[in-house]
Coordinates of C-alpha atoms in Angstrom, one line a residue:
Chain A
M13 CA -51.5 14.0 -12.0
Q14 CA -54.3 15.5 -9.8
L15 CA -53.8 15.3 -6.0
H16 CA -56.8 15.9 -3.7
T17 CA -56.7 17.9 -0.5
I18 CA -56.7 14.6 1.5
D19 CA -53.6 13.5 -0.4
W20 CA -51.7 16.6 0.6
I21 CA -52.7 16.3 4.2
V22 CA -51.7 12.6 4.4
A23 CA -48.4 13.4 2.6
F24 CA -47.6 16.3 4.9
F25 CA -48.4 14.2 8.0
A26 CA -46.3 11.3 6.7
V27 CA -43.3 13.5 6.1
A28 CA -43.7 15.4 9.4
V29 CA -44.0 12.2 11.4
C30 CA -40.6 11.0 9.9
F31 CA -38.6 14.2 10.3
V32 CA -39.8 16.0 13.5
P33 CA -38.4 13.4 15.9
A34 CA -34.9 13.9 14.4
L35 CA -35.0 17.6 15.6
F36 CA -34.4 16.3 19.2
F37 CA -31.1 14.7 18.3
S38 CA -29.1 17.9 17.4
K39 CA -27.5 18.4 20.8
R40 CA -26.5 14.8 21.2
S41 CA -25.1 14.4 17.7
G42 CA -23.2 17.6 18.0
K43 CA -21.2 16.5 21.0
N44 CA -18.4 14.7 19.0
T45 CA -17.7 12.8 15.8
A46 CA -18.4 9.4 17.5
E47 CA -22.0 10.7 18.1
F48 CA -22.3 12.5 14.8
F49 CA -21.0 9.6 12.6
A50 CA -21.6 6.5 14.8
S51 CA -24.4 7.4 17.2
G52 CA -22.1 6.9 20.2
R53 CA -21.8 3.2 19.4
S54 CA -25.1 2.5 21.3
V55 CA -27.5 1.5 18.5
P56 CA -29.7 -1.6 19.2
W57 CA -29.9 -4.3 16.5
W58 CA -33.5 -3.5 15.4
L59 CA -32.7 0.2 14.8
A60 CA -29.5 -0.7 12.9
G61 CA -31.4 -3.3 10.8
L62 CA -34.3 -1.0 10.1
S63 CA -32.0 1.8 9.0
M64 CA -30.0 -0.5 6.7
V65 CA -33.2 -1.7 5.0
A66 CA -34.7 1.8 4.8
T67 CA -31.5 3.1 3.2
T68 CA -31.4 0.5 0.5
F69 CA -35.0 1.2 -0.3
S70 CA -34.6 4.4 -2.3
S71 CA -37.0 6.1 -4.7
D72 CA -35.3 4.5 -7.7
T73 CA -35.4 1.0 -6.4
P74 CA -39.0 0.3 -7.4
N75 CA -38.2 1.7 -10.8
L76 CA -35.2 -0.5 -11.2
V77 CA -37.3 -3.6 -10.2
A78 CA -40.1 -2.6 -12.6
N79 CA -37.5 -2.3 -15.3
F80 CA -36.1 -5.8 -14.6
V81 CA -39.6 -7.3 -14.6
R82 CA -40.7 -5.6 -17.8
T83 CA -37.5 -6.4 -19.8
Q84 CA -36.3 -9.7 -18.3
G85 CA -39.3 -11.0 -16.3
V86 CA -39.3 -11.7 -12.5
A87 CA -36.2 -13.8 -13.0
G88 CA -34.3 -10.6 -14.0
N89 CA -34.2 -9.8 -10.3
W90 CA -31.6 -12.5 -9.8
Q91 CA -29.1 -9.8 -10.7
W92 CA -29.6 -8.5 -7.1
W93 CA -31.0 -11.6 -5.4
A94 CA -27.7 -13.3 -6.0
F95 CA -26.1 -10.9 -3.5
T96 CA -28.0 -12.8 -0.8
L97 CA -24.9 -14.9 -0.6
T98 CA -22.6 -12.1 0.3
G99 CA -25.3 -10.7 2.6
V100 CA -25.5 -13.9 4.6
A101 CA -21.7 -14.2 4.7
T102 CA -21.6 -10.7 6.1
V103 CA -24.2 -11.5 8.7
F104 CA -22.5 -14.6 10.0
F105 CA -18.8 -14.0 9.5
Y106 CA -18.1 -10.3 9.2
A107 CA -20.6 -8.3 11.3
R108 CA -19.0 -9.3 14.6
L109 CA -15.5 -8.7 13.2
W110 CA -16.4 -5.2 12.1
R111 CA -17.9 -4.3 15.5
R112 CA -14.9 -5.9 17.3
S113 CA -12.5 -3.8 15.2
G114 CA -13.6 -0.7 17.1
V115 CA -13.0 1.7 14.3
L116 CA -15.2 4.7 13.6
T117 CA -15.5 4.2 9.9
D118 CA -14.7 1.2 7.7
L119 CA -11.9 3.1 6.1
E120 CA -10.1 3.5 9.4
F121 CA -9.8 -0.3 9.2
Y122 CA -7.0 0.2 6.6
E123 CA -4.6 1.6 9.2
L124 CA -5.5 -1.2 11.6
R125 CA -4.9 -4.0 9.0
Y126 CA -2.0 -2.6 7.0
S127 CA 1.1 -0.5 7.7
G128 CA 3.1 2.4 6.3
K129 CA 2.3 5.1 3.8
A130 CA 0.4 2.7 1.6
A131 CA -2.1 2.1 4.3
S132 CA -2.7 5.8 5.0
G133 CA -2.7 6.4 1.2
V134 CA -5.4 3.9 0.5
R135 CA -7.4 5.2 3.4
G136 CA -7.2 8.8 2.1
F137 CA -7.7 7.8 -1.5
R138 CA -10.8 5.8 -0.7
A139 CA -12.2 8.6 1.4
V140 CA -12.3 10.8 -1.6
Y141 CA -13.1 8.1 -4.2
L142 CA -16.0 6.7 -2.2
G143 CA -17.0 9.6 0.0
L144 CA -17.0 12.1 -2.9
L145 CA -17.1 10.5 -6.4
F146 CA -18.9 7.2 -5.8
N147 CA -21.2 8.7 -3.2
C148 CA -22.2 11.6 -5.4
M149 CA -22.9 9.3 -8.3
I150 CA -25.2 7.1 -6.2
M151 CA -27.0 10.2 -4.8
A152 CA -27.3 11.5 -8.4
T153 CA -28.9 8.2 -9.5
V154 CA -31.4 8.3 -6.6
N155 CA -32.2 12.0 -7.3
L156 CA -32.6 11.3 -11.0
A157 CA -35.3 8.8 -10.1
A158 CA -36.9 11.4 -7.9
C159 CA -36.9 13.9 -10.7
K160 CA -38.6 11.4 -13.0
I161 CA -41.3 10.6 -10.5
A162 CA -41.9 14.3 -9.8
A163 CA -42.0 15.0 -13.5
I164 CA -44.8 12.4 -13.9
L165 CA -46.7 13.3 -10.8
F166 CA -46.4 17.1 -10.8
G167 CA -44.7 18.1 -14.0
L168 CA -41.8 19.6 -12.0
D169 CA -38.5 20.5 -13.7
R170 CA -35.3 18.8 -12.4
W171 CA -34.1 21.9 -10.6
Q172 CA -37.4 22.2 -8.7
T173 CA -37.2 18.7 -7.5
L174 CA -33.6 18.9 -6.5
L175 CA -34.2 22.1 -4.6
G176 CA -37.0 20.5 -2.6
V177 CA -35.1 17.3 -1.9
G178 CA -32.0 19.2 -1.0
L179 CA -33.6 21.5 1.5
L180 CA -35.3 18.7 3.3
N181 CA -32.4 16.3 3.4
V182 CA -29.4 18.6 3.9
V183 CA -31.0 20.4 6.8
F184 CA -31.7 17.2 8.7
A185 CA -28.5 15.4 7.8
A186 CA -26.4 18.3 8.9
H187 CA -28.5 19.0 12.0
S188 CA -29.1 15.6 13.5
G189 CA -26.1 13.4 12.5
L190 CA -26.4 9.6 12.4
W191 CA -28.9 9.6 15.3
G192 CA -31.3 11.7 13.3
V193 CA -30.7 9.5 10.2
L194 CA -31.5 6.3 12.1
V195 CA -34.7 7.6 13.7
I196 CA -35.9 9.0 10.4
D197 CA -35.1 5.8 8.6
M198 CA -37.0 3.7 11.2
I199 CA -40.2 5.6 10.8
Q200 CA -39.8 5.9 7.0
F201 CA -39.4 2.2 6.7
F202 CA -43.0 1.6 7.9
I203 CA -44.4 4.4 5.8
K204 CA -42.7 3.2 2.7
M205 CA -43.7 -0.4 3.2
S206 CA -47.3 0.6 3.8
A207 CA -47.2 2.7 0.6
V208 CA -45.7 0.0 -1.7
I209 CA -48.1 -2.7 -0.3
A210 CA -51.0 -0.3 -1.0
A211 CA -49.6 0.4 -4.5
A212 CA -49.4 -3.3 -5.2
Y213 CA -52.9 -4.0 -3.9
F214 CA -54.5 -1.3 -6.0
A215 CA -52.5 -2.2 -9.1
V216 CA -53.5 -5.8 -8.9
S217 CA -57.1 -4.9 -8.1
L218 CA -57.6 -2.9 -11.3
P219 CA -60.4 -4.4 -13.5
Q220 CA -58.0 -4.8 -16.4
V221 CA -55.7 -6.9 -14.2
G222 CA -58.4 -8.9 -12.3
G223 CA -56.7 -9.6 -9.0
L224 CA -53.8 -12.0 -8.3
S225 CA -55.3 -14.9 -10.2
G226 CA -56.2 -12.6 -13.1
L227 CA -52.7 -11.3 -13.2
V228 CA -51.2 -14.8 -13.2
D229 CA -53.7 -16.1 -15.8
K230 CA -53.2 -13.1 -18.2
L231 CA -49.4 -13.1 -18.0
S232 CA -49.2 -16.8 -18.4
Q233 CA -50.5 -16.3 -21.9
V234 CA -48.2 -13.4 -22.7
R235 CA -44.7 -13.9 -24.1
G236 CA -42.0 -11.2 -24.2
P237 CA -39.1 -10.9 -26.6
G238 CA -37.6 -14.4 -27.4
G239 CA -40.5 -16.1 -25.8
L240 CA -39.9 -14.6 -22.3
N241 CA -42.3 -15.8 -19.6
Y242 CA -42.6 -12.8 -17.4
L243 CA -43.8 -14.8 -14.4
N244 CA -41.0 -17.3 -14.1
M245 CA -38.8 -17.0 -11.0
L246 CA -35.9 -18.7 -12.7
P247 CA -34.7 -17.9 -16.2
D248 CA -35.2 -20.1 -19.2
F249 CA -31.9 -22.0 -19.5
T250 CA -32.9 -23.8 -22.8
N251 CA -34.3 -21.1 -25.0
Q252 CA -32.8 -17.9 -23.6
W253 CA -29.3 -18.9 -22.6
D254 CA -27.9 -15.4 -23.1
L255 CA -30.4 -13.9 -20.7
A256 CA -30.0 -16.7 -18.2
F257 CA -26.3 -16.2 -18.2
A258 CA -26.5 -12.5 -17.7
V259 CA -29.2 -12.4 -15.0
F260 CA -28.6 -15.7 -13.2
I261 CA -25.5 -17.6 -13.9
L262 CA -23.1 -14.7 -13.8
P263 CA -24.5 -13.1 -10.7
I264 CA -24.7 -16.3 -8.7
T265 CA -21.3 -17.7 -9.7
V266 CA -19.1 -14.6 -10.0
M267 CA -20.7 -11.3 -9.2
W268 CA -21.7 -11.9 -5.5
W269 CA -18.1 -12.3 -4.4
S270 CA -16.4 -10.1 -6.9
V271 CA -18.5 -7.0 -7.3
W272 CA -18.6 -4.1 -4.9
Y273 CA -21.6 -1.8 -4.7
P274 CA -23.1 -0.1 -1.7
G275 CA -25.5 -2.1 0.3
A276 CA -24.1 -5.4 -0.9
E277 CA -20.4 -5.2 -0.4
P278 CA -18.6 -8.5 0.0
G279 CA -17.8 -8.6 3.7
G280 CA -19.8 -5.5 4.5
G281 CA -18.7 -2.0 4.0
S282 CA -19.9 1.6 3.5
Y283 CA -23.1 2.5 5.3
I284 CA -23.8 -1.1 6.2
A285 CA -20.5 -1.2 8.1
Q286 CA -21.3 2.2 9.6
R287 CA -24.4 0.7 11.2
M288 CA -22.5 -2.4 12.4
L289 CA -19.9 -0.1 13.9
A290 CA -22.6 2.0 15.6
S291 CA -24.2 -1.1 17.1
K292 CA -23.9 -1.4 20.9
S293 CA -22.5 -4.9 20.8
E294 CA -21.2 -7.6 18.4
K295 CA -24.5 -9.4 18.8
D296 CA -26.4 -6.3 17.9
A297 CA -24.2 -5.9 14.8
L298 CA -25.0 -9.5 13.7
G299 CA -28.7 -9.2 14.6
G300 CA -29.1 -5.9 12.7
T301 CA -27.4 -7.3 9.6
L302 CA -29.5 -10.4 9.7
F303 CA -32.7 -8.4 10.0
F304 CA -31.6 -6.3 7.1
N305 CA -31.0 -9.2 4.8
V306 CA -34.3 -10.9 5.6
A307 CA -36.3 -7.6 5.1
H308 CA -34.3 -6.6 2.0
Y309 CA -34.6 -9.9 0.1
V310 CA -37.8 -11.4 1.5
L311 CA -40.2 -8.7 2.6
R312 CA -39.7 -6.0 0.1
P313 CA -39.4 -7.3 -3.5
W314 CA -42.9 -8.7 -4.1
P315 CA -45.0 -5.5 -3.8
W316 CA -42.6 -3.9 -6.4
I317 CA -42.7 -7.0 -8.6
L318 CA -46.5 -7.1 -8.5
V319 CA -46.7 -3.5 -9.7
G320 CA -44.2 -4.2 -12.5
L321 CA -46.2 -7.3 -13.6
A322 CA -49.5 -5.4 -13.5
S323 CA -47.9 -2.6 -15.6
L324 CA -47.3 -5.1 -18.4
I325 CA -51.0 -5.5 -18.7
I326 CA -51.8 -1.8 -18.4
Y327 CA -48.9 -0.5 -20.4
P328 CA -47.7 -3.3 -22.6
E329 CA -45.5 -1.0 -24.6
L330 CA -43.5 2.2 -23.8
S331 CA -45.8 4.0 -26.3
D332 CA -48.7 3.2 -24.0
I333 CA -47.0 5.1 -21.2
Q334 CA -46.4 8.1 -23.5
K335 CA -50.0 8.0 -24.5
A336 CA -51.1 8.1 -20.9
F337 CA -48.7 11.0 -20.1
P338 CA -48.7 13.0 -23.3
H339 CA -46.9 16.0 -21.7
L340 CA -44.1 13.9 -20.3
N341 CA -40.6 14.6 -21.7
P342 CA -40.0 11.7 -24.2
G343 CA -36.4 11.6 -22.9
L344 CA -37.7 10.3 -19.6
I345 CA -39.7 7.4 -21.1
G346 CA -38.3 4.0 -20.2
H347 CA -39.4 0.8 -18.7
D348 CA -38.2 2.0 -15.3
I349 CA -40.9 4.7 -15.4
A350 CA -43.7 2.1 -15.5
Y351 CA -43.7 2.1 -11.7
P352 CA -44.6 5.7 -11.2
A353 CA -46.9 5.5 -14.1
M354 CA -48.9 2.9 -12.3
L355 CA -49.4 5.2 -9.3
R356 CA -52.1 7.2 -11.1
F357 CA -54.5 4.5 -10.2
L358 CA -54.2 5.0 -6.5
P359 CA -57.4 6.4 -4.9
A360 CA -57.5 9.7 -3.0
G361 CA -55.7 9.6 0.2
W362 CA -53.5 6.6 -0.8
M363 CA -51.8 8.8 -3.3
G364 CA -50.8 11.1 -0.5
L365 CA -49.4 8.1 1.4
M366 CA -47.4 7.0 -1.6
L367 CA -46.2 10.6 -2.1
G368 CA -45.0 10.6 1.6
G369 CA -43.5 7.1 1.0
L370 CA -41.6 8.3 -2.1
V371 CA -40.3 11.3 -0.2
A372 CA -39.3 8.9 2.6
A373 CA -37.6 6.5 0.1
N374 CA -35.6 9.3 -1.4
S375 CA -34.6 11.0 1.8
S376 CA -33.7 7.8 3.8
T377 CA -31.1 7.0 1.1
I378 CA -29.9 10.5 0.6
L379 CA -29.6 11.2 4.4
T380 CA -27.5 8.1 4.8
H381 CA -25.3 8.9 1.9
L382 CA -24.7 12.4 3.1
N383 CA -23.8 11.3 6.6
W384 CA -21.7 8.4 5.4
G385 CA -19.9 10.4 2.7
A386 CA -19.2 13.2 5.2
S387 CA -17.8 10.7 7.7
Y388 CA -15.2 9.6 5.1
L389 CA -14.3 13.1 4.0
V390 CA -14.0 14.4 7.6
H391 CA -12.7 11.5 9.6
D392 CA -10.6 9.7 7.0
F393 CA -9.4 12.6 5.0
Y394 CA -9.7 16.0 6.6
R395 CA -8.9 14.9 10.1
R396 CA -6.3 12.4 9.1
F397 CA -4.4 14.4 6.5
V398 CA -5.3 18.1 6.6
H399 CA -6.1 19.2 10.1
R400 CA -5.1 16.7 12.9
E401 CA -5.4 18.7 16.0
G402 CA -8.9 20.2 15.9
S403 CA -11.5 20.0 18.6
E404 CA -14.4 17.5 18.3
K405 CA -16.8 20.5 17.7
H406 CA -14.5 21.6 14.8
Y407 CA -14.9 18.2 13.1
V408 CA -18.6 18.1 13.7
L409 CA -18.9 21.5 12.0
A410 CA -16.7 20.1 9.2
G411 CA -19.1 17.2 8.9
R412 CA -22.0 19.6 8.5
I413 CA -20.3 21.6 5.8
A414 CA -19.2 18.5 4.0
T415 CA -22.9 17.3 4.1
I416 CA -24.0 20.5 2.3
L417 CA -21.2 20.3 -0.3
L418 CA -21.9 16.7 -1.1
F419 CA -25.5 17.4 -2.0
V420 CA -24.6 20.4 -4.2
L421 CA -22.1 18.3 -6.2
S422 CA -24.4 15.3 -6.5
S423 CA -27.2 17.6 -7.8
A424 CA -24.9 18.8 -10.5
L425 CA -24.2 15.2 -11.5
V426 CA -28.0 14.5 -12.0
Y427 CA -27.8 16.3 -15.3
A428 CA -25.1 13.9 -16.5
L429 CA -26.9 10.6 -15.9
D430 CA -29.1 8.8 -18.3
T431 CA -31.5 6.1 -16.9
A432 CA -31.4 4.2 -13.6
Q433 CA -30.3 1.1 -15.4
A434 CA -27.3 2.7 -17.0
S435 CA -26.2 4.1 -13.7
F436 CA -26.5 0.7 -12.1
N437 CA -24.3 -0.8 -14.7
I438 CA -21.6 1.9 -14.3
I439 CA -21.6 1.4 -10.6
L440 CA -21.1 -2.3 -11.0
Q441 CA -18.3 -1.8 -13.6
I442 CA -16.3 0.4 -11.3
G443 CA -16.6 -1.9 -8.4
A444 CA -16.0 -5.1 -10.4
G445 CA -13.2 -7.4 -9.4
T446 CA -12.5 -5.8 -6.0
G447 CA -15.0 -7.9 -3.9
L448 CA -12.8 -11.0 -3.3
L449 CA -10.2 -8.8 -1.8
Y450 CA -12.6 -7.5 0.8
L451 CA -13.6 -11.0 1.8
V452 CA -10.1 -12.4 2.2
R453 CA -8.3 -9.4 3.8
W454 CA -9.6 -10.4 7.2
F455 CA -8.0 -13.8 7.0
W456 CA -5.2 -13.9 4.5
W457 CA -1.9 -12.3 5.6
R458 CA -0.6 -11.7 2.1
V459 CA -3.3 -9.1 1.3
T460 CA -1.7 -5.7 1.6
A461 CA -2.7 -2.0 1.1
W462 CA -1.0 -2.2 -2.3
C463 CA -3.4 -5.0 -3.3
E464 CA -6.3 -2.6 -2.6
I465 CA -4.7 0.3 -4.5
V466 CA -3.9 -1.9 -7.5
A467 CA -7.4 -3.4 -7.5
M468 CA -9.0 0.0 -7.5
I469 CA -6.8 1.4 -10.2
S470 CA -7.0 -1.7 -12.5
S471 CA -10.8 -1.8 -12.1
F472 CA -11.1 1.8 -12.9
L473 CA -8.7 1.7 -15.9
V474 CA -10.5 -1.4 -17.4
S475 CA -13.8 0.3 -17.0
V476 CA -12.6 3.5 -18.7
G477 CA -11.0 1.4 -21.5
L478 CA -14.2 -0.4 -22.1
L479 CA -16.1 2.9 -22.2
L480 CA -13.7 4.4 -24.7
L481 CA -13.9 1.2 -26.9
S482 CA -17.7 1.5 -26.7
R483 CA -17.6 5.1 -27.8
S484 CA -15.3 4.3 -30.7
G485 CA -17.8 1.7 -32.0
V486 CA -16.4 -1.5 -30.5
H487 CA -19.3 -2.8 -28.4
I488 CA -18.6 -5.3 -25.7
G489 CA -21.6 -6.7 -23.9
T490 CA -22.3 -5.9 -20.2
A491 CA -21.7 -9.4 -19.0
Q492 CA -18.5 -9.8 -21.0
S493 CA -17.2 -6.4 -19.8
L494 CA -17.9 -7.4 -16.2
I495 CA -16.1 -10.7 -16.6
L496 CA -13.1 -9.0 -18.2
T497 CA -12.9 -6.4 -15.5
I498 CA -13.2 -9.0 -12.7
V499 CA -10.5 -11.2 -14.2
V500 CA -8.0 -8.4 -14.9
T501 CA -8.6 -6.8 -11.5
T502 CA -8.3 -10.1 -9.6
L503 CA -5.1 -11.1 -11.4
C504 CA -3.6 -7.7 -10.8
W505 CA -4.2 -7.7 -7.0
L506 CA -3.2 -11.3 -6.6
A507 CA 0.1 -10.6 -8.4
T508 CA 0.6 -7.7 -6.1
A509 CA -0.1 -9.9 -3.1
Y510 CA 2.8 -12.2 -4.1
L511 CA 5.2 -9.8 -5.7
G512 CA 4.6 -6.5 -4.1
P513 CA 5.8 -5.1 -0.7
Q514 CA 4.4 -6.8 2.4
T515 CA 2.7 -5.4 5.4
D516 CA 4.8 -5.0 8.6
P517 CA 4.7 -8.5 10.2
E518 CA 4.1 -6.8 13.6
V519 CA 0.9 -5.2 12.2
T520 CA -0.2 -8.3 10.4
G521 CA 0.4 -10.5 13.4
K522 CA -1.5 -8.3 15.7
F523 CA -4.4 -8.0 13.4
L524 CA -4.6 -11.7 12.6
S525 CA -4.3 -12.8 16.2
E526 CA -7.4 -10.8 17.0
G527 CA -9.5 -12.5 14.3
P528 CA -10.4 -16.0 13.4
A529 CA -7.7 -16.1 10.7
L530 CA -5.4 -18.7 12.2
R531 CA -8.2 -21.1 12.8
S532 CA -9.0 -20.8 9.0
G533 CA -5.4 -21.6 8.2
L534 CA -5.0 -18.5 6.0
G535 CA -2.8 -16.8 8.5
A536 CA -0.4 -19.8 8.5
G537 CA 2.8 -19.1 6.7
S538 CA 2.8 -15.4 7.4
P539 CA 6.1 -13.9 8.6
A540 CA 4.4 -13.2 11.9
H541 CA 3.2 -16.8 12.2
R542 CA 6.7 -18.1 11.5
A543 CA 8.0 -15.8 14.2
G544 CA 5.6 -17.3 16.6
R545 CA 3.8 -14.0 17.3
P546 CA 0.1 -14.8 16.5
R547 CA -2.5 -15.1 19.2
A548 CA -0.6 -12.7 21.4
G549 CA -3.3 -10.1 21.1
R550 CA -6.1 -12.3 22.2
Chain B
M1 CA -32.7 -19.8 3.8
I2 CA -33.4 -16.4 2.4
W3 CA -34.1 -17.6 -1.1
S4 CA -36.5 -20.2 0.2
A5 CA -38.4 -17.5 2.2
L6 CA -38.4 -15.2 -0.9
F7 CA -39.9 -17.9 -3.1
T8 CA -42.3 -19.1 -0.5
V9 CA -43.9 -15.7 -0.6
G10 CA -43.8 -15.7 -4.4
N11 CA -45.4 -19.0 -4.8
F12 CA -48.2 -18.2 -2.4
L13 CA -48.9 -15.0 -4.4
Y14 CA -49.0 -17.0 -7.6
G15 CA -51.5 -19.4 -6.0
R16 CA -49.1 -22.3 -6.1
L17 CA -49.7 -23.5 -2.6
D18 CA -47.9 -26.9 -2.9
Y19 CA -44.7 -25.2 -3.9
G20 CA -45.2 -22.5 -1.3
F21 CA -45.6 -25.0 1.6
G22 CA -42.6 -27.1 0.3
L23 CA -40.4 -24.0 0.3
L24 CA -41.7 -23.0 3.7
A25 CA -40.4 -26.3 5.0
V26 CA -37.0 -25.7 3.3
F27 CA -36.9 -22.3 5.0
V28 CA -37.6 -23.6 8.5
I29 CA -35.1 -26.5 8.2
S30 CA -32.3 -24.4 6.6
G31 CA -32.8 -21.6 9.0
A32 CA -32.5 -24.0 12.0
I33 CA -29.4 -25.5 10.6
L34 CA -27.8 -22.1 9.9
I35 CA -28.6 -20.8 13.4
G36 CA -27.0 -23.9 14.9
V37 CA -23.9 -23.6 12.8
V38 CA -23.4 -20.0 13.6
R39 CA -23.8 -20.5 17.3
R40 CA -21.0 -23.1 17.1
I41 CA -18.8 -20.9 15.1
W42 CA -19.0 -18.0 17.5
K43 CA -19.0 -20.0 20.7

């Protein structure tokens, strides 16, 4: 794809505007780990919210939405729209609680809520599991999308893209800490939104598409596989029950409360919790999370959807994309690549803005994941279990080294991933069934650290078992696999709650007395409640 | 509240103004109720 001089100027300016302000935060972020990983707990709601929404807008997100639109219609987006329910629950019930807990990372919460070696064990295990394994897989997914886009736009090899992305992100993440990440995110959000709105405008304005009315008229007459109406915002419950079950009924009845994936964790967690914890007050934590949910679900989807719909007219089949990009590696061709394929219609100058926006989309996600993953590895593993008496400067340096190592490992993983959709499914499978636990642990005294350990192990084992079955020729559908994992995992941790060792009543009583648990009644019946201890901490 | 806002935008883009305005009303009412409930919860 040919870029003009004006495109390069605009792209350079867009990237520079994002990153240069972060250079001024090195001294502040290097003071201590509270500054490096939690911005000194002084972030206003609008900065926290903008950063959350910028982080969840990565370079693979438009590709994923285009994939949904082209294969399942607009209604296919219910797979992630259903998570509005957990998002709203997080806003109104959990955001304040997280900020009130006063922990530095959401993993530190384990030793506030639970007691004994099991509590420290689950904290350390999740630090490595999420901070290293899960985190690297997500970054690999995001960088795989960047590689695909760069291959289409510039014909770059994977290693070339990874080198460029790595140099930019690692330097700033290691240098500026969470302050730098938040400021970069804020500016990037506006550049990205401008770019995707421009992309939607020019896609819909193509003569073949004929504007919004032309788009709606043309696609109203087109039917996809099984009579799929691409425009429908709700699935067809009569003629396409299987699709409706997979993309709507399952997500809205089961997945939103049971599935864990970053950005939509039941009860909040990961980098969303990191921003709540960095907020300067409980109200800021709530306001930032509310802003995030509105921007995430309301402002952003439609420009992506419009491009996906327009691509159905321009490239009705995958072979049409291959024809338009004859030199593109056939292994990269998929419906998710329709989004970058539509970008060739952008006029000079706008292409540069989109390029800047794509760089911003990639780096906002990667920067956050680097800082978030490093916070787990350093604060919840290295500092907690390996080296307890170091200075604050020592742990900030450890955070910077962890940042570099995380990117190197995730880059190696890029070569093992297939498409963005496949990665999304793997992520969902591994987190399946654990979500309810994260919702009720704030209120129900029976939940213990062992429940969390059992939930993670059972979820992982079921996922691995399903993968092995699939490889041996026994194919179980994605929806059925998800339900099986959720049911097994939920039963396992519920059994552990009733049959396994209990948390020290002193710890449970203190924790529950500082939350709204007793008002909900779920704390009633606990050993601490029977002993008359609750509410003592208020 | 969020879904009604999401589909308000969608229906306006599709040119379905009647649905769009209907959902806009749902958004305003549900938003007001939610804000009121949350204020009471955290009072």
